[in-house]
CSV table of C-alpha atoms in Angstrom, one decimal:
chain,number,residue,atom,x,y,z
A,1,UNK,CA,-38.6,-26.4,40.7
A,2,UNK,CA,-37.9,-24.3,37.6
A,3,UNK,CA,-34.5,-23.4,35.7
A,4,UNK,CA,-35.0,-20.2,35.1
A,5,UNK,CA,-34.9,-20.2,31.1
A,6,UNK,CA,-37.8,-17.7,30.7
A,7,UNK,CA,-40.5,-18.5,28.3
A,8,UNK,CA,-42.1,-15.3,27.6
A,9,UNK,CA,-42.3,-11.8,29.2
A,10,UNK,CA,-46.1,-12.0,30.6
A,11,UNK,CA,-48.5,-8.7,31.4
A,12,UNK,CA,-50.0,-7.7,34.5
A,13,UNK,CA,-53.9,-7.5,33.4
A,14,UNK,CA,-55.4,-6.7,37.0
A,15,UNK,CA,-53.9,-6.5,40.9
A,16,UNK,CA,-56.6,-6.7,43.8
A,17,UNK,CA,-55.2,-5.5,47.1
A,18,UNK,CA,-58.7,-6.5,49.2
A,19,UNK,CA,-56.7,-7.0,52.4
A,20,UNK,CA,-53.0,-7.7,53.1
A,21,UNK,CA,-52.7,-10.4,50.6
A,22,UNK,CA,-53.4,-9.8,46.1
A,23,UNK,CA,-54.6,-11.7,43.9
A,24,UNK,CA,-53.1,-11.2,40.3
A,25,UNK,CA,-54.1,-11.5,36.7
A,26,UNK,CA,-51.7,-12.1,34.0
A,27,UNK,CA,-51.1,-12.4,30.1
A,28,UNK,CA,-49.2,-15.7,29.4
A,29,UNK,CA,-50.2,-17.5,25.6
A,30,UNK,CA,-48.0,-20.0,26.3
A,31,UNK,CA,-47.4,-21.0,29.7
A,32,UNK,CA,-51.2,-21.2,30.3
A,33,UNK,CA,-51.7,-23.3,27.0
A,34,UNK,CA,-51.1,-26.7,28.8
A,35,UNK,CA,-51.1,-25.6,32.6
A,36,UNK,CA,-53.9,-26.5,34.7
A,37,UNK,CA,-55.6,-24.7,38.1
A,38,UNK,CA,-52.9,-25.8,40.9
A,39,UNK,CA,-50.0,-26.5,38.4
A,40,UNK,CA,-46.9,-23.8,39.6
A,41,UNK,CA,-45.8,-21.0,37.6
A,42,UNK,CA,-42.7,-18.9,37.9
A,43,UNK,CA,-43.9,-14.7,38.0
A,44,UNK,CA,-40.4,-12.6,37.7
A,45,UNK,CA,-38.8,-16.1,39.7
A,46,UNK,CA,-41.3,-16.2,42.3
A,47,UNK,CA,-43.7,-19.3,42.7
A,48,UNK,CA,-46.3,-19.4,42.6
A,49,UNK,CA,-50.7,-21.6,42.1
A,50,UNK,CA,-52.1,-21.2,39.7
A,51,UNK,CA,-56.1,-20.7,40.6
A,52,UNK,CA,-58.1,-20.0,37.4
A,53,UNK,CA,-57.0,-20.3,33.4
A,54,UNK,CA,-59.0,-18.5,30.3
A,55,UNK,CA,-58.0,-17.5,27.3
A,56,UNK,CA,-54.2,-17.0,27.7
A,57,UNK,CA,-54.3,-15.7,31.0
A,58,UNK,CA,-54.2,-16.8,35.0
A,59,UNK,CA,-54.7,-15.9,38.7
A,60,UNK,CA,-52.3,-16.1,41.1
A,61,UNK,CA,-52.7,-15.0,45.0
A,62,UNK,CA,-49.5,-13.9,46.6
A,63,UNK,CA,-49.5,-14.5,50.2
A,64,UNK,CA,-48.4,-10.9,52.5
A,65,UNK,CA,-44.8,-13.0,52.6
A,66,UNK,CA,-44.7,-12.7,49.2
A,67,UNK,CA,-45.2,-9.8,48.8
A,68,UNK,CA,-43.0,-8.5,51.6
A,69,UNK,CA,-40.1,-10.3,50.7
A,70,UNK,CA,-40.5,-9.8,46.4
A,71,UNK,CA,-41.4,-7.6,44.2
A,72,UNK,CA,-44.9,-8.7,43.1
A,73,UNK,CA,-46.0,-5.7,45.8
A,74,UNK,CA,-45.2,-3.5,43.7
A,75,UNK,CA,-46.2,-5.0,40.2
A,76,UNK,CA,-49.3,-2.4,38.8
A,77,UNK,CA,-51.3,-3.3,35.5
A,78,UNK,CA,-49.2,-3.2,32.0
A,79,UNK,CA,-46.1,-4.3,33.8
A,80,UNK,CA,-44.4,-7.0,32.3
A,81,UNK,CA,-43.2,-10.2,34.2
A,82,UNK,CA,-41.1,-13.2,33.5
A,83,UNK,CA,-42.8,-16.2,33.4
A,84,UNK,CA,-42.1,-20.0,33.4
A,85,UNK,CA,-43.5,-23.2,34.1
A,86,UNK,CA,-42.3,-25.8,36.7
A,87,UNK,CA,-39.9,-28.0,34.7
A,88,UNK,CA,-41.6,-31.4,34.0
A,89,UNK,CA,-39.7,-34.7,35.9
A,90,UNK,CA,-39.1,-35.7,32.0
A,91,UNK,CA,-37.7,-32.1,31.3
A,92,UNK,CA,-34.2,-30.7,30.2
A,93,UNK,CA,-32.3,-28.3,33.8
A,94,UNK,CA,-30.2,-25.8,30.9
A,95,UNK,CA,-30.2,-22.5,33.6
A,96,UNK,CA,-29.8,-24.5,37.1
A,97,UNK,CA,-32.1,-25.6,39.7
A,98,UNK,CA,-34.4,-22.4,40.7
A,99,UNK,CA,-37.4,-23.5,43.3
A,100,UNK,CA,-39.2,-19.6,43.0
A,101,UNK,CA,-38.6,-18.6,46.8
A,102,UNK,CA,-36.7,-15.7,46.5
A,103,UNK,CA,-34.5,-14.9,49.5
A,104,UNK,CA,-34.3,-11.1,48.4
A,105,UNK,CA,-34.5,-8.1,46.2
A,106,UNK,CA,-31.7,-6.1,44.2
A,107,UNK,CA,-31.5,-3.1,42.3
A,108,UNK,CA,-30.1,-2.2,39.5
A,109,UNK,CA,-26.9,-0.1,39.8
A,110,UNK,CA,-25.4,-0.1,37.1
A,111,UNK,CA,-25.4,-0.8,33.2
A,112,UNK,CA,-23.5,-1.0,30.3
A,113,UNK,CA,-24.0,-1.4,26.8
A,114,UNK,CA,-21.1,-3.4,24.5
A,115,UNK,CA,-21.3,-4.5,20.9
A,116,UNK,CA,-23.4,-7.3,21.4
A,117,UNK,CA,-24.2,-7.5,25.4
A,118,UNK,CA,-24.5,-5.5,28.4
A,119,UNK,CA,-22.8,-5.6,31.5
A,120,UNK,CA,-24.7,-5.6,34.9
A,121,UNK,CA,-24.4,-4.4,37.8
A,122,UNK,CA,-27.1,-5.2,40.5
A,123,UNK,CA,-26.6,-5.1,44.3
A,124,UNK,CA,-26.7,-7.7,46.9
A,125,UNK,CA,-28.1,-7.9,50.6
A,126,UNK,CA,-25.0,-8.5,52.7
A,127,UNK,CA,-26.5,-11.5,54.0
A,128,UNK,CA,-26.7,-13.2,50.5
A,129,UNK,CA,-23.2,-12.6,49.4
A,130,UNK,CA,-21.8,-15.4,51.1
A,131,UNK,CA,-24.1,-17.8,49.0
A,132,UNK,CA,-23.4,-15.6,45.8
A,133,UNK,CA,-19.6,-17.1,43.5
A,134,UNK,CA,-18.1,-15.8,40.2
A,135,UNK,CA,-19.0,-18.1,37.3
A,136,UNK,CA,-21.7,-19.4,39.9
A,137,UNK,CA,-25.6,-19.0,39.3
A,138,UNK,CA,-28.4,-16.3,40.4
A,139,UNK,CA,-31.6,-16.3,39.5
A,140,UNK,CA,-32.6,-12.3,39.0
A,141,UNK,CA,-36.1,-12.1,38.2
A,142,UNK,CA,-36.4,-15.8,37.4
A,143,UNK,CA,-33.4,-15.5,35.0
A,144,UNK,CA,-31.2,-18.4,35.7
A,145,UNK,CA,-27.5,-16.3,34.9
A,146,UNK,CA,-24.0,-16.7,35.7
A,147,UNK,CA,-21.9,-14.4,38.2
A,148,UNK,CA,-19.2,-12.0,35.9
A,149,UNK,CA,-18.2,-10.5,40.0
A,150,UNK,CA,-19.3,-10.6,43.0
A,151,UNK,CA,-18.4,-7.9,46.0
A,152,UNK,CA,-19.8,-7.6,49.7
A,153,UNK,CA,-22.3,-6.1,49.0
A,154,UNK,CA,-23.0,-6.2,44.5
A,155,UNK,CA,-23.0,-8.7,41.8
A,156,UNK,CA,-22.5,-8.7,37.7
A,157,UNK,CA,-23.8,-10.5,35.4
A,158,UNK,CA,-23.4,-10.2,31.1
A,159,UNK,CA,-26.1,-10.3,29.1
A,160,UNK,CA,-26.2,-12.1,25.7
A,161,UNK,CA,-29.1,-11.2,22.9
A,162,UNK,CA,-31.1,-13.7,24.0
A,163,UNK,CA,-31.2,-12.8,27.6
A,164,UNK,CA,-32.1,-9.3,26.4
A,165,UNK,CA,-34.4,-10.0,23.9
A,166,UNK,CA,-36.2,-12.8,25.3
A,167,UNK,CA,-36.8,-11.5,28.8
A,168,UNK,CA,-38.0,-8.1,30.8
A,169,UNK,CA,-33.8,-7.5,31.7
A,170,UNK,CA,-33.8,-5.2,28.3
A,171,UNK,CA,-35.9,-2.6,29.3
A,172,UNK,CA,-34.5,-2.7,33.1
A,173,UNK,CA,-32.4,0.5,33.9
A,174,UNK,CA,-30.3,2.0,37.6
A,175,UNK,CA,-33.0,2.1,39.7
A,176,UNK,CA,-35.4,-1.0,38.8
A,177,UNK,CA,-35.4,-4.0,41.2
A,178,UNK,CA,-35.4,-8.0,41.0
A,179,UNK,CA,-36.0,-10.9,43.0
A,180,UNK,CA,-32.8,-12.5,44.1
A,181,UNK,CA,-32.4,-16.8,44.5
A,182,UNK,CA,-29.3,-17.4,45.7
A,183,UNK,CA,-28.4,-21.0,44.5
A,184,UNK,CA,-29.9,-23.4,47.1
A,185,UNK,CA,-26.8,-26.2,47.0
A,186,UNK,CA,-24.6,-23.2,48.9
A,187,UNK,CA,-27.4,-23.0,51.3
A,188,UNK,CA,-27.7,-26.5,52.3
A,189,UNK,CA,-23.8,-27.0,52.2
A,190,UNK,CA,-23.3,-24.0,54.3
A,191,UNK,CA,-26.0,-25.8,56.7
A,192,UNK,CA,-24.7,-29.8,56.6
A,193,UNK,CA,-21.3,-27.7,57.6
A,194,UNK,CA,-22.8,-25.9,60.6
A,195,UNK,CA,-23.9,-28.8,61.8
A,196,UNK,CA,-20.5,-30.9,61.3
A,197,UNK,CA,-18.5,-27.9,63.3
């Protein structure tokens, strides 16, 4: 489980597409400082298992399903990504419950800089809109964000200076794509209510 509180911006060093899957090597000195092989790291919001760690870098395998449902299939060396280690059971839940299971991909539609913040509008797949609520939480590229507005096919967020500086959101422009994970609690509530009817 993750919290959506990004620990560092990592860099893609290598992408090996030997078939329909991919092996990614990334630089992330902070997240690799105490990460063993077999641990989980969220890469732009996608939970991946570490298969190798060496000198501030780590390697992960991404299956075809992951590449189809997320932005990871389009990564190339030099790209930057948000990184977060799995939260320990004794850790603090500063963001919200994030599984690292991407539900869909959104596109940055608008960016409106404010005096110390940015208001951003992101497209929302229509089948996910029912899980997004104003003042609720959404994970976008692995970042826990509070929704400021929501429509049938889009949502808005306001990003504080810390988020802009500590995540890739400070660099995103209209046309860029982001991984979306809606609140898992909303999905479970919907399922339970459906079974009761």
